[in-house]
Amino acid sequence: MPLVRIDVNQGRSPEQLQELSRSIHDAILAEYGIPERDYFHVLTEHPQGQIFAQDAGLGFERTPDVVMIQIFTQAGRGQEAKQSLFAAIAENLATAGIAGEDVFIGYVENTAGDWSFGFGRAQYVTGELATPGR
């Protein structure tokens, strides 16, 4: 059950924003085998000048089309699974017209007790939801 936060500069159409979100979700579905309805995305548009994303010394330039992605999910997946997810996201976004240098992903892991899906309960802990498989 990843929670995905997506930050972009303003200027895309509602359809382009939907395609961007869906491209990321489809990659997570394919790589992690989560249920289709585990779709929790927050997409925020920012005025130009509010997203700063340099190359960290890798020798490339980003464009104003940069997509900043934060994925919050339960710990337990290996580095190979994460690398595969990163590649799938970049590939899906390329199909949506986003260049590889404009895809930035931050991956944050936590535990089952760190999630509440409503009513002030940690449903993975209470047993209302089964802990997702790895």
PDB file of C-alpha atoms in Angstrom:
ATOM      1  CA  MET A   1       0.000   0.000   0.000  1.00  0.00           C
ATOM      2  CA  PRO A   2       2.204   2.802  -1.119  1.00  0.00           C
ATOM      3  CA  LEU A   3       1.246   6.412  -0.603  1.00  0.00           C
ATOM      4  CA  VAL A   4       2.629   8.413  -3.510  1.00  0.00           C
ATOM      5  CA  ARG A   5       3.185  12.160  -3.475  1.00  0.00           C
ATOM      6  CA  ILE A   6       3.829  13.755  -6.846  1.00  0.00           C
ATOM      7  CA  ASP A   7       5.025  17.332  -7.263  1.00  0.00           C
ATOM      8  CA  VAL A   8       5.136  19.066 -10.654  1.00  0.00           C
ATOM      9  CA  ASN A   9       5.307  22.564 -12.055  1.00  0.00           C
ATOM     10  CA  GLN A  10       2.024  24.061 -13.231  1.00  0.00           C
ATOM     11  CA  GLY A  11       1.148  23.874 -16.892  1.00  0.00           C
ATOM     12  CA  ARG A  12      -0.099  20.356 -17.555  1.00  0.00           C
ATOM     13  CA  SER A  13      -3.692  19.609 -18.511  1.00  0.00           C
ATOM     14  CA  PRO A  14      -5.933  17.581 -16.171  1.00  0.00           C
ATOM     15  CA  GLU A  15      -5.611  14.668 -18.618  1.00  0.00           C
ATOM     16  CA  GLN A  16      -1.811  14.860 -18.537  1.00  0.00           C
ATOM     17  CA  LEU A  17      -1.848  14.913 -14.729  1.00  0.00           C
ATOM     18  CA  GLN A  18      -4.120  11.860 -14.663  1.00  0.00           C
ATOM     19  CA  GLU A  19      -1.839  10.055 -17.122  1.00  0.00           C
ATOM     20  CA  LEU A  20       1.200  10.890 -15.007  1.00  0.00           C
ATOM     21  CA  SER A  21      -0.413   9.527 -11.831  1.00  0.00           C
ATOM     22  CA  ARG A  22      -1.780   6.475 -13.607  1.00  0.00           C
ATOM     23  CA  SER A  23       1.625   5.724 -15.175  1.00  0.00           C
ATOM     24  CA  ILE A  24       3.198   5.625 -11.722  1.00  0.00           C
ATOM     25  CA  HIS A  25       0.372   3.514 -10.284  1.00  0.00           C
ATOM     26  CA  ASP A  26       0.567   1.040 -13.173  1.00  0.00           C
ATOM     27  CA  ALA A  27       4.296   0.574 -12.521  1.00  0.00           C
ATOM     28  CA  ILE A  28       3.640  -0.109  -8.836  1.00  0.00           C
ATOM     29  CA  LEU A  29       0.869  -2.581  -9.728  1.00  0.00           C
ATOM     30  CA  ALA A  30       3.127  -4.444 -12.143  1.00  0.00           C
ATOM     31  CA  GLU A  31       6.223  -4.528  -9.950  1.00  0.00           C
ATOM     32  CA  TYR A  32       4.738  -5.004  -6.485  1.00  0.00           C
ATOM     33  CA  GLY A  33       1.526  -6.853  -7.273  1.00  0.00           C
ATOM     34  CA  ILE A  34      -0.597  -4.655  -5.029  1.00  0.00           C
ATOM     35  CA  PRO A  35      -4.398  -4.532  -5.434  1.00  0.00           C
ATOM     36  CA  GLU A  36      -5.683  -2.080  -8.069  1.00  0.00           C
ATOM     37  CA  ARG A  37      -7.626  -0.113  -5.456  1.00  0.00           C
ATOM     38  CA  ASP A  38      -4.507   0.550  -3.363  1.00  0.00           C
ATOM     39  CA  TYR A  39      -4.342   3.825  -5.263  1.00  0.00           C
ATOM     40  CA  PHE A  40      -3.336   6.647  -2.919  1.00  0.00           C
ATOM     41  CA  HIS A  41      -1.745   9.587  -4.752  1.00  0.00           C
ATOM     42  CA  VAL A  42      -1.443  13.240  -3.833  1.00  0.00           C
ATOM     43  CA  LEU A  43      -0.538  15.339  -6.862  1.00  0.00           C
ATOM     44  CA  THR A  44       0.485  18.938  -6.234  1.00  0.00           C
ATOM     45  CA  GLU A  45       1.164  21.579  -8.855  1.00  0.00           C
ATOM     46  CA  HIS A  46       3.569  24.393  -8.033  1.00  0.00           C
ATOM     47  CA  PRO A  47       4.152  27.781  -9.657  1.00  0.00           C
ATOM     48  CA  GLN A  48       7.440  27.998 -11.569  1.00  0.00           C
ATOM     49  CA  GLY A  49      10.327  28.621  -9.194  1.00  0.00           C
ATOM     50  CA  GLN A  50       9.064  26.453  -6.316  1.00  0.00           C
ATOM     51  CA  ILE A  51      10.683  23.165  -7.335  1.00  0.00           C
ATOM     52  CA  PHE A  52      14.459  22.939  -7.226  1.00  0.00           C
ATOM     53  CA  ALA A  53      15.913  19.761  -8.721  1.00  0.00           C
ATOM     54  CA  GLN A  54      19.506  19.825  -9.814  1.00  0.00           C
ATOM     55  CA  ASP A  55      21.495  16.852 -11.103  1.00  0.00           C
ATOM     56  CA  ALA A  56      23.434  16.056  -7.886  1.00  0.00           C
ATOM     57  CA  GLY A  57      26.648  16.048  -9.934  1.00  0.00           C
ATOM     58  CA  LEU A  58      25.542  13.433 -12.480  1.00  0.00           C
ATOM     59  CA  GLY A  59      26.072  15.740 -15.447  1.00  0.00           C
ATOM     60  CA  PHE A  60      22.627  16.389 -16.851  1.00  0.00           C
ATOM     61  CA  GLU A  61      20.060  19.176 -16.708  1.00  0.00           C
ATOM     62  CA  ARG A  62      16.435  18.861 -15.726  1.00  0.00           C
ATOM     63  CA  THR A  63      13.656  20.739 -17.489  1.00  0.00           C
ATOM     64  CA  PRO A  64      10.583  22.472 -16.085  1.00  0.00           C
ATOM     65  CA  ASP A  65       8.788  19.139 -16.763  1.00  0.00           C
ATOM     66  CA  VAL A  66      10.519  17.564 -13.745  1.00  0.00           C
ATOM     67  CA  VAL A  67       8.361  15.144 -11.738  1.00  0.00           C
ATOM     68  CA  MET A  68       9.278  14.762  -8.066  1.00  0.00           C
ATOM     69  CA  ILE A  69       7.910  11.474  -6.686  1.00  0.00           C
ATOM     70  CA  GLN A  70       7.895  10.358  -3.055  1.00  0.00           C
ATOM     71  CA  ILE A  71       6.836   6.776  -2.357  1.00  0.00           C
ATOM     72  CA  PHE A  72       5.943   5.849   1.224  1.00  0.00           C
ATOM     73  CA  THR A  73       5.579   2.095   1.743  1.00  0.00           C
ATOM     74  CA  GLN A  74       6.167  -0.716   4.186  1.00  0.00           C
ATOM     75  CA  ALA A  75       9.698  -1.989   4.608  1.00  0.00           C
ATOM     76  CA  GLY A  76      10.715  -5.401   3.389  1.00  0.00           C
ATOM     77  CA  ARG A  77      11.353  -5.178  -0.326  1.00  0.00           C
ATOM     78  CA  GLY A  78      14.892  -5.754  -1.492  1.00  0.00           C
ATOM     79  CA  GLN A  79      17.044  -3.383  -3.488  1.00  0.00           C
ATOM     80  CA  GLU A  80      16.411  -5.360  -6.671  1.00  0.00           C
ATOM     81  CA  ALA A  81      12.628  -4.846  -6.328  1.00  0.00           C
ATOM     82  CA  LYS A  82      13.128  -1.134  -5.723  1.00  0.00           C
ATOM     83  CA  GLN A  83      15.436  -0.781  -8.735  1.00  0.00           C
ATOM     84  CA  SER A  84      12.900  -2.609 -10.863  1.00  0.00           C
ATOM     85  CA  LEU A  85      10.161  -0.266  -9.657  1.00  0.00           C
ATOM     86  CA  PHE A  86      12.260   2.830 -10.382  1.00  0.00           C
ATOM     87  CA  ALA A  87      12.936   1.562 -13.920  1.00  0.00           C
ATOM     88  CA  ALA A  88       9.257   0.736 -14.513  1.00  0.00           C
ATOM     89  CA  ILE A  89       8.171   4.187 -13.332  1.00  0.00           C
ATOM     90  CA  ALA A  90      10.714   5.885 -15.624  1.00  0.00           C
ATOM     91  CA  GLU A  91       9.648   3.694 -18.554  1.00  0.00           C
ATOM     92  CA  ASN A  92       5.940   4.395 -18.012  1.00  0.00           C
ATOM     93  CA  LEU A  93       6.569   8.109 -17.635  1.00  0.00           C
ATOM     94  CA  ALA A  94       8.659   8.112 -20.832  1.00  0.00           C
ATOM     95  CA  THR A  95       5.606   6.754 -22.621  1.00  0.00           C
ATOM     96  CA  ALA A  96       3.685   9.699 -21.124  1.00  0.00           C
ATOM     97  CA  GLY A  97       6.285  12.118 -22.510  1.00  0.00           C
ATOM     98  CA  ILE A  98       8.463  12.640 -19.423  1.00  0.00           C
ATOM     99  CA  ALA A  99      12.216  12.399 -20.081  1.00  0.00           C
ATOM    100  CA  GLY A 100      14.306  10.181 -17.826  1.00  0.00           C
ATOM    101  CA  GLU A 101      16.307  13.093 -16.460  1.00  0.00           C
ATOM    102  CA  ASP A 102      13.049  14.659 -15.262  1.00  0.00           C
ATOM    103  CA  VAL A 103      12.064  11.686 -13.076  1.00  0.00           C
ATOM    104  CA  PHE A 104      13.180  12.046  -9.437  1.00  0.00           C
ATOM    105  CA  ILE A 105      12.102   9.384  -6.922  1.00  0.00           C
ATOM    106  CA  GLY A 106      12.484   9.347  -3.145  1.00  0.00           C
ATOM    107  CA  TYR A 107      11.559   6.047  -1.458  1.00  0.00           C
ATOM    108  CA  VAL A 108      10.615   5.982   2.233  1.00  0.00           C
ATOM    109  CA  GLU A 109       9.970   2.777   4.183  1.00  0.00           C
ATOM    110  CA  ASN A 110       8.018   2.303   7.402  1.00  0.00           C
ATOM    111  CA  THR A 111       6.159  -0.452   9.286  1.00  0.00           C
ATOM    112  CA  ALA A 112       2.609  -1.819   9.388  1.00  0.00           C
ATOM    113  CA  GLY A 113       1.902   0.176  12.553  1.00  0.00           C
ATOM    114  CA  ASP A 114       2.593   3.455  10.742  1.00  0.00           C
ATOM    115  CA  TRP A 115      -0.634   3.378   8.679  1.00  0.00           C
ATOM    116  CA  SER A 116      -4.220   4.341   9.462  1.00  0.00           C
ATOM    117  CA  PHE A 117      -6.792   4.098   6.670  1.00  0.00           C
ATOM    118  CA  GLY A 118      -9.506   5.798   8.691  1.00  0.00           C
ATOM    119  CA  PHE A 119     -11.370   5.851  11.993  1.00  0.00           C
ATOM    120  CA  GLY A 120      -8.144   6.434  13.956  1.00  0.00           C
ATOM    121  CA  ARG A 121      -7.117   2.773  13.834  1.00  0.00           C
ATOM    122  CA  ALA A 122      -3.984   1.099  12.488  1.00  0.00           C
ATOM    123  CA  GLN A 123      -5.834  -1.509  10.421  1.00  0.00           C
ATOM    124  CA  TYR A 124      -2.750  -3.616   9.710  1.00  0.00           C
ATOM    125  CA  VAL A 125      -2.192  -3.883  13.462  1.00  0.00           C
ATOM    126  CA  THR A 126      -5.845  -4.495  14.398  1.00  0.00           C
ATOM    127  CA  GLY A 127      -6.165  -7.191  11.735  1.00  0.00           C
ATOM    128  CA  GLU A 128      -8.826  -5.335   9.723  1.00  0.00           C
ATOM    129  CA  LEU A 129      -6.412  -5.418   6.781  1.00  0.00           C
ATOM    130  CA  ALA A 130      -3.943  -8.136   5.923  1.00  0.00           C
ATOM    131  CA  THR A 131      -0.356  -6.957   5.813  1.00  0.00           C
ATOM    132  CA  PRO A 132       0.664  -6.817   2.142  1.00  0.00           C
ATOM    133  CA  GLY A 133       2.944  -9.535   0.864  1.00  0.00           C
ATOM    134  CA  ARG A 134       6.415  -8.810  -0.334  1.00  0.00           C
TER     135      ARG A 134
END
